[in-house]
CSV table of C-alpha atoms and ligand atoms in Angstrom, one decimal:
chain,number,residue,atom,x,y,z
A,224,MET,CA,10.3,4.4,-10.3
A,225,SER,CA,11.7,2.4,-7.5
A,226,SER,CA,10.6,1.3,-4.0
A,227,LYS,CA,14.1,1.8,-2.7
A,228,THR,CA,14.3,4.8,-0.5
A,229,LEU,CA,17.0,6.6,1.5
A,230,PRO,CA,16.8,7.3,5.3
A,231,LEU,CA,17.9,10.9,4.9
A,232,THR,CA,17.3,14.0,2.8
A,233,GLY,CA,19.7,15.4,0.2
A,234,GLU,CA,20.7,18.2,2.5
A,235,MET,CA,21.5,15.8,5.3
A,236,LEU,CA,23.6,13.7,3.0
A,237,ALA,CA,25.4,16.8,1.7
A,238,ALA,CA,26.2,17.8,5.2
A,239,ILE,CA,27.7,14.3,5.9
A,240,LEU,CA,29.7,14.5,2.7
A,241,GLU,CA,31.3,17.8,3.8
A,242,LYS,CA,32.8,16.0,6.8
A,243,HIS,CA,33.4,12.5,5.5
A,244,PRO,CA,35.1,11.6,2.3
A,245,THR,CA,33.6,8.9,0.1
A,246,PRO,CA,33.4,5.9,0.0
A,247,PHE,CA,31.7,4.9,3.3
A,248,HIS,CA,29.0,2.7,4.6
A,249,LEU,CA,26.2,4.4,6.4
A,250,TYR,CA,23.9,2.5,8.7
A,251,ASP,CA,20.4,3.6,9.8
A,252,GLU,CA,20.0,3.1,13.5
A,253,ALA,CA,16.3,3.8,13.7
A,254,ALA,CA,15.5,1.3,11.0
A,255,ILE,CA,17.8,-1.4,12.5
A,256,ARG,CA,16.0,-1.0,15.9
A,257,ARG,CA,12.5,-1.0,14.4
A,258,ASN,CA,13.3,-4.1,12.5
A,259,ALA,CA,14.9,-5.8,15.5
A,260,ARG,CA,11.7,-5.1,17.6
A,261,ALA,CA,9.5,-6.4,14.8
A,262,LEU,CA,11.3,-9.7,14.8
A,263,THR,CA,11.1,-10.1,18.6
A,264,GLU,CA,7.5,-9.1,18.5
A,265,ALA,CA,6.7,-11.6,15.8
A,266,PHE,CA,8.0,-14.5,17.9
A,267,SER,CA,6.7,-13.2,21.3
A,268,TRP,CA,4.5,-16.3,21.5
A,269,ASN,CA,7.6,-18.3,22.4
A,270,ARG,CA,8.8,-17.3,25.8
A,271,GLY,CA,12.4,-18.0,25.3
A,272,PHE,CA,12.7,-16.7,21.8
A,273,LYS,CA,16.1,-15.2,21.0
A,274,GLU,CA,17.9,-13.9,18.0
A,275,TYR,CA,21.7,-14.3,17.9
A,276,PHE,CA,22.9,-11.8,15.4
A,277,ALA,CA,25.3,-13.4,13.0
A,278,VAL,CA,28.4,-11.3,13.7
A,279,LYS,CA,30.0,-12.0,10.3
A,280,ALA,CA,27.3,-10.0,8.6
A,281,ALA,CA,28.4,-6.7,10.1
A,282,PRO,CA,31.2,-7.2,12.7
A,283,ASN,CA,31.1,-3.7,14.2
A,284,PRO,CA,31.0,-3.4,18.0
A,285,TYR,CA,28.7,-0.3,17.9
A,286,LEU,CA,26.2,-2.2,15.9
A,287,LEU,CA,26.5,-5.2,18.2
A,288,LYS,CA,26.0,-3.0,21.2
A,289,LEU,CA,22.8,-1.5,19.9
A,290,LEU,CA,21.5,-4.9,18.9
A,291,ALA,CA,22.4,-6.3,22.4
A,292,LYS,CA,20.3,-3.4,23.8
A,293,GLU,CA,17.4,-4.8,21.7
A,294,GLY,CA,17.9,-8.1,23.4
A,295,PHE,CA,19.9,-9.9,20.7
A,296,GLY,CA,22.8,-12.2,21.4
A,297,ALA,CA,25.7,-12.8,19.1
A,298,ASP,CA,26.3,-15.7,16.7
A,299,CYS,CA,30.1,-16.1,16.5
A,300,SER,CA,32.2,-18.4,14.4
A,301,SER,CA,35.8,-17.4,15.0
A,302,LEU,CA,38.1,-16.2,17.8
A,303,PRO,CA,38.0,-12.6,16.7
A,304,GLU,CA,34.2,-12.7,16.6
A,305,LEU,CA,34.2,-14.1,20.1
A,306,VAL,CA,36.5,-11.3,21.3
A,307,LEU,CA,34.3,-8.7,19.6
A,308,ALA,CA,31.3,-10.0,21.4
A,309,GLU,CA,33.2,-10.0,24.7
A,310,LYS,CA,34.3,-6.4,24.2
A,311,VAL,CA,30.7,-5.4,23.8
A,312,GLY,CA,29.8,-7.2,27.0
A,313,VAL,CA,27.9,-10.0,25.2
A,314,VAL,CA,29.1,-13.1,27.0
A,315,GLY,CA,27.7,-16.4,28.5
A,316,GLU,CA,24.7,-17.9,26.8
A,317,ASP,CA,24.2,-14.7,24.9
A,318,ILE,CA,26.8,-16.1,22.5
A,319,MET,CA,26.1,-18.9,20.2
A,320,PHE,CA,29.3,-20.3,18.9
A,321,THR,CA,28.5,-21.9,15.5
A,322,SER,CA,31.8,-22.8,13.8
A,323,ASN,CA,33.2,-25.4,11.6
A,324,ASP,CA,36.7,-26.9,11.1
A,325,THR,CA,37.4,-25.3,14.5
A,326,PRO,CA,40.8,-25.0,16.1
A,327,PRO,CA,41.2,-25.8,19.8
A,328,GLU,CA,41.8,-22.2,20.9
A,329,GLU,CA,38.4,-21.2,19.6
A,330,PHE,CA,36.6,-23.9,21.5
A,331,GLN,CA,38.7,-22.9,24.6
A,332,LYS,CA,37.7,-19.2,24.2
A,333,ALA,CA,34.0,-20.1,23.7
A,334,LYS,CA,34.0,-22.3,26.7
A,335,GLU,CA,35.8,-19.6,28.8
A,336,LEU,CA,33.1,-17.1,27.8
A,337,GLY,CA,30.3,-19.6,28.7
A,338,ALA,CA,29.0,-19.5,25.1
A,339,ILE,CA,26.6,-22.1,23.8
A,340,ILE,CA,28.7,-24.3,21.7
A,341,ASN,CA,27.1,-25.6,18.5
A,342,LEU,CA,29.2,-28.5,17.2
A,343,ASP,CA,29.5,-29.1,13.5
A,344,ASP,CA,30.7,-32.7,13.5
A,345,VAL,CA,30.4,-35.9,15.6
A,346,SER,CA,34.2,-36.0,15.7
A,347,HIS,CA,34.3,-32.7,17.5
A,348,ILE,CA,32.8,-34.2,20.7
A,349,PRO,CA,36.1,-35.9,21.8
A,350,PHE,CA,38.1,-33.0,20.3
A,351,LEU,CA,36.1,-30.5,22.4
A,352,GLU,CA,36.3,-32.7,25.5
A,353,ALA,CA,40.1,-33.0,25.1
A,354,CYS,CA,40.8,-29.3,24.5
A,355,ALA,CA,38.3,-27.5,26.7
A,356,GLY,CA,36.1,-30.1,28.5
A,357,LEU,CA,32.4,-30.6,27.7
A,358,PRO,CA,30.2,-27.7,28.8
A,359,GLU,CA,26.9,-28.3,30.5
A,360,THR,CA,24.9,-27.4,27.4
A,361,ILE,CA,25.6,-28.4,23.9
A,362,CYS,CA,24.0,-28.1,20.5
A,363,PHE,CA,24.6,-30.0,17.2
A,364,ARG,CA,24.2,-28.7,13.7
A,365,TYR,CA,22.0,-30.9,11.6
A,366,ASN,CA,22.5,-31.3,7.8
A,367,PRO,CA,19.3,-32.8,6.4
A,368,GLY,CA,21.1,-33.8,3.2
A,369,PRO,CA,18.7,-34.8,0.4
A,370,LEU,CA,15.7,-34.2,2.6
A,371,LYS,CA,16.0,-30.5,1.9
A,372,LYS,CA,16.9,-28.4,-1.1
A,373,GLY,CA,19.4,-25.6,-0.6
A,374,ASN,CA,20.0,-22.4,-2.7
A,375,VAL,CA,22.7,-20.7,-4.6
A,376,ILE,CA,24.5,-19.2,-1.7
A,377,ILE,CA,24.9,-22.4,0.4
A,378,GLY,CA,24.3,-25.0,-2.4
A,379,HIS,CA,22.8,-28.5,-2.0
A,380,PRO,CA,22.9,-29.7,1.6
A,381,GLU,CA,24.5,-33.0,0.6
A,382,GLU,CA,27.4,-31.0,-1.0
A,383,ALA,CA,27.7,-28.7,2.0
A,384,LYS,CA,30.5,-29.2,4.5
A,385,TYR,CA,28.3,-28.4,7.5
A,386,GLY,CA,26.6,-30.5,10.0
A,387,PHE,CA,25.8,-34.0,11.2
A,388,THR,CA,23.9,-36.7,9.3
A,389,ARG,CA,20.7,-37.9,11.0
A,390,GLU,CA,22.5,-41.1,12.2
A,391,GLN,CA,25.3,-39.1,13.7
A,392,LEU,CA,22.9,-37.0,15.6
A,393,PHE,CA,21.5,-40.0,17.5
A,394,GLU,CA,25.1,-41.2,18.1
A,395,GLY,CA,26.3,-37.8,19.3
A,396,TYR,CA,23.5,-37.1,21.7
A,397,ARG,CA,23.8,-40.6,23.2
A,398,THR,CA,27.5,-40.0,23.7
A,399,LEU,CA,26.8,-36.7,25.4
A,400,ARG,CA,24.1,-38.1,27.6
A,401,ASP,CA,26.4,-40.9,28.7
A,402,LYS,CA,29.1,-38.3,29.5
A,403,GLY,CA,26.7,-36.4,31.8
A,404,VAL,CA,25.8,-33.4,29.6
A,405,LYS,CA,22.5,-32.1,30.8
A,406,ARG,CA,21.1,-29.5,28.4
A,407,PHE,CA,20.7,-30.0,24.7
A,408,GLY,CA,19.9,-28.0,21.6
A,409,ILE,CA,19.6,-28.7,17.9
A,410,HIS,CA,20.4,-26.4,15.0
A,411,ALA,CA,20.1,-26.3,11.2
A,412,MET,CA,21.0,-23.7,8.6
A,413,VAL,CA,20.8,-24.8,5.0
A,414,ALA,CA,19.9,-21.7,3.0
A,415,SER,CA,20.8,-18.1,2.9
A,416,ASN,CA,18.9,-15.1,1.5
A,417,GLU,CA,15.7,-17.2,1.3
A,418,LEU,CA,12.5,-15.2,0.6
A,419,ASP,CA,10.0,-18.1,0.9
A,420,PRO,CA,8.5,-18.0,4.4
A,421,MET,CA,7.6,-21.7,4.2
A,422,TYR,CA,11.2,-22.6,4.0
A,423,PHE,CA,11.7,-21.6,7.6
A,424,VAL,CA,8.5,-23.3,8.7
A,425,GLU,CA,9.8,-26.5,7.0
A,426,THR,CA,13.2,-26.2,8.7
A,427,ALA,CA,11.5,-25.8,12.1
A,428,GLU,CA,9.2,-28.8,11.4
A,429,ILE,CA,12.2,-31.0,10.6
A,430,LEU,CA,14.0,-30.0,13.8
A,431,PHE,CA,10.8,-30.3,16.0
A,432,SER,CA,10.2,-33.8,14.7
A,433,LEU,CA,13.8,-34.8,15.4
A,434,VAL,CA,13.5,-33.4,18.9
A,435,VAL,CA,10.6,-35.7,19.6
A,436,GLU,CA,12.3,-38.7,18.1
A,437,ILE,CA,15.6,-38.2,19.8
A,438,SER,CA,14.1,-37.3,23.2
A,439,ARG,CA,12.0,-40.5,23.1
A,440,GLU,CA,14.8,-42.8,22.0
A,441,LEU,CA,17.5,-41.4,24.3
A,442,GLY,CA,15.4,-40.2,27.2
A,443,ILE,CA,16.9,-36.7,27.0
A,444,ARG,CA,15.2,-33.3,27.1
A,445,PHE,CA,15.8,-30.4,24.6
A,446,ASP,CA,16.0,-26.9,25.8
A,447,TYR,CA,16.1,-25.1,22.5
A,448,VAL,CA,15.8,-25.4,18.8
A,449,ASN,CA,17.9,-23.0,16.7
A,450,ILE,CA,16.5,-22.6,13.2
A,451,GLY,CA,19.5,-20.8,11.9
A,452,GLY,CA,19.7,-17.6,9.9
A,453,GLY,CA,19.1,-17.2,6.2
A,454,LEU,CA,16.0,-14.9,6.2
A,455,GLY,CA,16.3,-13.1,2.8
A,456,ILE,CA,15.9,-9.4,2.0
A,457,PRO,CA,14.4,-7.8,-1.1
A,458,TYR,CA,17.6,-6.6,-2.9
A,459,ARG,CA,15.5,-5.9,-6.0
A,460,PRO,CA,12.9,-3.1,-5.9
A,461,GLU,CA,10.2,-5.5,-7.2
A,462,GLU,CA,10.9,-8.1,-4.5
A,463,GLU,CA,8.8,-8.2,-1.3
A,464,PRO,CA,10.3,-8.7,2.2
A,465,VAL,CA,9.6,-12.0,3.9
A,466,ASP,CA,6.3,-11.9,5.8
A,467,LEU,CA,7.4,-12.5,9.4
A,468,GLN,CA,3.9,-13.2,10.5
A,469,VAL,CA,3.7,-16.1,8.1
A,470,VAL,CA,7.0,-17.5,9.3
A,471,SER,CA,6.1,-17.0,12.9
A,472,GLN,CA,2.6,-18.3,12.8
A,473,GLY,CA,3.6,-21.3,10.6
A,474,ILE,CA,6.3,-22.2,13.1
A,475,ARG,CA,3.9,-21.7,16.0
A,476,GLY,CA,1.4,-24.2,14.5
A,477,ARG,CA,4.1,-26.8,14.0
A,478,TYR,CA,5.4,-26.2,17.6
A,479,GLU,CA,2.0,-26.7,19.1
A,480,GLU,CA,1.4,-29.8,17.1
A,481,ILE,CA,4.8,-31.5,17.3
A,482,ILE,CA,6.5,-30.2,20.4
A,483,GLU,CA,3.5,-29.6,22.7
A,484,GLY,CA,1.5,-32.4,21.2
A,485,ASN,CA,4.2,-34.8,22.2
A,486,GLY,CA,4.8,-33.4,25.6
A,487,CYS,CA,8.3,-32.1,24.7
A,488,GLY,CA,7.7,-28.4,25.6
A,489,PRO,CA,8.5,-25.8,26.6
A,490,ILE,CA,11.4,-25.3,24.1
A,491,ASP,CA,13.0,-22.0,23.3
A,492,LEU,CA,13.2,-21.0,19.7
A,493,TYR,CA,16.5,-19.4,18.5
A,494,MET,CA,17.4,-17.7,15.3
A,495,GLU,CA,20.8,-16.5,14.0
A,496,CYS,CA,20.0,-14.1,11.2
A,497,GLY,CA,22.5,-11.7,9.9
A,498,ARG,CA,21.4,-10.3,6.6
A,499,HIS,CA,17.8,-9.7,7.7
A,500,ILE,CA,18.9,-7.7,10.7
A,501,THR,CA,21.2,-5.1,9.1
A,502,GLY,CA,21.3,-5.8,5.4
A,503,PRO,CA,18.6,-3.3,4.1
A,504,TYR,CA,19.7,-0.6,6.5
A,505,GLY,CA,23.3,-0.1,5.2
A,506,TYR,CA,24.1,2.1,2.3
A,507,LEU,CA,27.5,2.3,0.4
A,508,VAL,CA,28.0,5.9,-0.5
A,509,ALA,CA,30.5,6.6,-3.3
A,510,ARG,CA,31.2,9.1,-6.0
A,511,VAL,CA,31.6,8.8,-9.7
A,512,ARG,CA,35.3,9.2,-10.5
A,513,HIS,CA,35.6,8.7,-14.3
A,514,ILE,CA,33.1,8.2,-17.1
A,515,LYS,CA,34.6,6.1,-19.8
A,516,LYS,CA,33.0,5.3,-23.2
A,517,THR,CA,34.5,2.5,-25.2
A,518,TYR,CA,32.6,-0.6,-26.3
A,519,LYS,CA,30.3,0.1,-23.4
A,520,ASN,CA,29.7,3.0,-21.0
A,521,PHE,CA,31.6,2.6,-17.7
A,522,ALA,CA,31.0,4.7,-14.6
A,523,GLY,CA,34.1,4.2,-12.4
A,524,LEU,CA,33.5,4.8,-8.7
A,525,ASP,CA,35.8,5.6,-5.8
A,526,ALA,CA,34.5,2.5,-4.2
A,527,CYS,CA,35.4,-1.0,-5.4
A,528,MET,CA,34.6,-4.7,-4.7
A,529,ALA,CA,36.7,-4.4,-1.6
A,530,ASP,CA,33.8,-2.3,-0.2
A,531,LEU,CA,31.0,-4.6,-1.4
A,532,MET,CA,31.9,-7.9,-3.0
A,533,ARG,CA,28.4,-9.5,-3.4
A,534,PRO,CA,27.9,-8.4,-7.0
A,535,ALA,CA,31.3,-9.8,-8.1
A,536,MET,CA,31.0,-12.9,-5.9
A,537,TYR,CA,27.4,-14.0,-6.5
A,538,GLY,CA,26.3,-11.8,-9.5
A,539,ALA,CA,24.1,-10.2,-6.8
A,540,TYR,CA,21.8,-7.2,-7.7
A,541,HIS,CA,22.3,-4.1,-5.6
A,542,HIS,CA,20.1,-1.2,-6.3
A,543,ILE,CA,21.8,2.1,-7.1
A,544,THR,CA,20.4,5.6,-6.5
A,545,VAL,CA,22.1,8.6,-8.1
A,546,ILE,CA,21.7,11.6,-5.7
A,547,GLY,CA,19.8,14.5,-7.1
A,548,LYS,CA,18.9,12.6,-10.3
A,549,GLN,CA,16.3,10.3,-8.8
A,550,GLU,CA,13.6,11.8,-11.0
A,551,ALA,CA,15.7,12.1,-14.2
A,552,PRO,CA,15.1,9.6,-17.0
A,553,HIS,CA,17.0,6.4,-16.4
A,554,ASP,CA,17.9,5.9,-20.0
A,555,VAL,CA,21.7,5.4,-20.2
A,556,MET,CA,23.2,2.0,-19.9
A,557,TYR,CA,26.2,1.7,-17.7
A,558,ASP,CA,28.6,-0.8,-16.1
A,559,VAL,CA,29.2,0.7,-12.7
A,560,THR,CA,32.8,-0.3,-11.8
A,561,GLY,CA,35.4,-0.1,-9.1
A,562,SER,CA,39.2,0.4,-9.6
A,563,LEU,CA,40.4,-3.1,-9.0
A,564,CYS,CA,42.5,-4.8,-11.7
A,565,GLU,CA,39.9,-7.5,-12.0
A,566,ASN,CA,37.1,-7.3,-14.6
A,567,ASN,CA,34.5,-8.6,-12.2
A,568,ASP,CA,34.9,-5.5,-10.1
A,569,LYS,CA,31.5,-4.2,-11.1
A,570,PHE,CA,28.6,-3.1,-8.9
A,571,ALA,CA,26.2,-3.3,-11.8
A,572,ILE,CA,26.3,-4.6,-15.4
A,573,ASP,CA,24.1,-3.1,-18.1
A,574,ARG,CA,22.2,-0.9,-15.5
A,575,LYS,CA,20.0,1.8,-16.9
A,576,LEU,CA,20.8,5.0,-14.9
A,577,PRO,CA,20.4,8.7,-15.4
A,578,GLU,CA,23.3,10.3,-17.4
A,579,LEU,CA,26.2,10.3,-15.0
A,580,GLU,CA,29.1,12.7,-14.7
A,581,SER,CA,32.2,12.8,-12.6
A,582,GLY,CA,31.5,13.9,-9.0
A,583,ASP,CA,28.0,12.4,-8.9
A,584,VAL,CA,27.1,10.8,-5.6
A,585,VAL,CA,25.8,7.3,-5.9
A,586,VAL,CA,24.2,5.2,-3.1
A,587,ILE,CA,24.4,1.5,-3.4
A,588,HIS,CA,21.6,-0.1,-1.4
A,589,ASP,CA,21.5,-3.1,1.0
A,590,SER,CA,25.2,-3.0,1.9
A,591,GLY,CA,24.4,-3.5,5.6
A,592,ALA,CA,25.2,-7.2,5.8
A,593,HIS,CA,28.1,-9.0,4.1
A,594,GLY,CA,29.2,-5.5,2.8
A,595,HIS,CA,32.1,-3.9,4.6
A,596,ALA,CA,32.4,-7.3,6.4
A,597,MET,CA,33.6,-9.0,3.3
A,598,GLY,CA,36.3,-6.4,2.6
A,599,PHE,CA,39.8,-7.3,1.6
A,600,ASN,CA,43.1,-5.7,0.7
A,601,TYR,CA,43.9,-7.3,-2.6
A,602,ASN,CA,45.4,-4.9,-5.1
A,603,GLY,CA,46.3,-2.6,-2.2
A,604,LYS,CA,42.6,-1.5,-1.7
A,605,LEU,CA,41.9,0.0,1.6
A,606,ARG,CA,38.6,-0.6,3.5
A,607,SER,CA,36.2,2.3,3.9
A,608,ALA,CA,34.9,3.9,7.0
A,609,GLU,CA,31.5,3.0,8.6
A,610,LEU,CA,29.1,5.7,9.8
A,611,LEU,CA,26.0,5.4,11.9
A,612,LEU,CA,23.0,7.6,11.3
A,613,ARG,CA,21.7,8.0,14.9
A,614,GLU,CA,18.0,8.2,15.7
A,615,ASP,CA,18.4,11.9,16.4
A,616,GLY,CA,19.7,12.5,12.9
A,617,THR,CA,23.3,13.0,13.9
A,618,VAL,CA,26.1,10.9,12.4
A,619,GLU,CA,28.7,9.0,14.3
A,620,GLN,CA,31.8,7.4,12.7
A,621,ILE,CA,31.9,3.9,14.1
A,622,ARG,CA,35.0,2.8,12.2
A,623,ARG,CA,37.5,5.0,10.4
A,624,ALA,CA,38.8,4.2,7.0
A,625,GLU,CA,42.0,2.2,6.6
A,626,THR,CA,45.2,4.0,5.9
A,627,VAL,CA,48.3,2.9,4.0
A,628,GLU,CA,50.0,2.5,7.5
A,629,ASP,CA,47.3,0.0,8.5
A,630,HIS,CA,47.8,-1.9,5.3
A,631,PHE,CA,51.5,-2.3,5.9
A,632,ALA,CA,51.2,-2.9,9.7
A,633,THR,CA,52.3,-6.5,9.4
A,634,LEU,CA,55.4,-5.7,7.4
A,635,ASP,CA,58.8,-4.9,8.9
A,636,PHE,CA,60.4,-2.4,6.5
A,637,ASP,CA,63.3,-1.8,8.9
A,638,ARG,CA,64.8,-5.2,8.3
A,639,LEU,CA,64.6,-4.7,4.6
A,640,GLU,CA,67.9,-3.0,4.3
A,641,GLY,CA,69.8,-5.8,6.0
A,642,PHE,CA,68.0,-8.4,3.9
A,643,SER,CA,70.6,-9.6,1.4
A,644,VAL,CA,69.6,-10.8,-2.0
B,983,LIG,C1,26.2,-16.9,7.8
B,983,LIG,C2,25.5,-17.6,8.9
B,983,LIG,C3,24.4,-17.1,9.5
B,983,LIG,C4,23.7,-15.8,9.0
B,983,LIG,O1,23.2,-16.0,7.7
B,983,LIG,P1,22.3,-14.8,7.1
B,983,LIG,O2,22.0,-15.3,5.8
B,983,LIG,O3,23.1,-13.6,7.1
B,983,LIG,O4,21.1,-14.7,8.0
B,983,LIG,C5,23.8,-17.8,10.6
B,983,LIG,N1,24.4,-18.9,11.0
B,983,LIG,C6,25.5,-19.5,10.4
B,983,LIG,C7,26.0,-20.8,10.9
B,983,LIG,C8,26.1,-18.9,9.3
B,983,LIG,O5,27.1,-19.4,8.8
């Protein structure tokens, strides 16, 4: 019926449910590691290849630590993300700091950690110089504008707030060269959840050509090209994963032709994927709380959009498996909802599922990136726990669920009595 599978048996899940109340996100360590190795292997032709995991996708230090063990760095975009990387021991050039609209303290922290700083705008050159000083190695984010089409998550590049124009790139690298910066990189990221492998080949080609042009005109040498993140995942059962061999070999061909052909090598290839790394290997586990039948059938879960916002935010599809009813006929139409007082708090709309009843355990697939991470507290909703299914089949809680005390931690109730109104 569906190509979406679970990483554990019904008995294993039942044992977890005895100890851990729903809802929670469960991550599959073995699959995350396998997938990480496959990415590294696919690009092994490039000696300096490195993936910087986009921390925002799953900002949990336990996940970062196991990804660091697999050789990944961290792509950070805020002070807390930098601190998280530091806590895991990911520092120096294992951090790529790709931010925008950046405050001075974030540049200072990135510089202090020795991170690679990826600037979003030409005006950030004097800003960075004034607040932290220029580091030895610097990268610019390129926005190709009308040269490239975007997609629904990021939008058209010309409309996007990110990156330098082509002219600003030349101006920026010239400025840096004249100020004595020695090592240069270039970056672009204009799509997210892209399933067409040629998209990444094209991005690499655009950046490789720029490297050749800019190196020639300014007499500088590039150390690396960062083709960004954005590798998509098959959220729908009928979709296919991106063929990494096609991406890798396509980029390799352009690299040999453009970079090596023009004597600009060797250049390290970097990526900063988030979704592709953890997305398919996270599962939001919840229970059906109430079945409601009015003008439609509603299955209300004990999870809500604070646990997984993508369906509400993008109309995104997330596959749903009902535990113990996988083989039952999927012939009842439901809206699967959360408990938020917002009518877009729905995990699925008009989804055919087996007949549901209160207490049924449902697994919402592909919650491993931009799932727990996008959580929020609107309407007093508390964020769920995160569990890691270890390679040996045991389960470790890697983040506890929020409590009411956590929720009110920033309020001072003691002063309330003396507050006259
Ligand atoms: C979000 C983001 C990423 C990761 O995107 P994915 O679609 O999760 O791969 C990488 N780089 C930057 C600058 C981002 O904003």
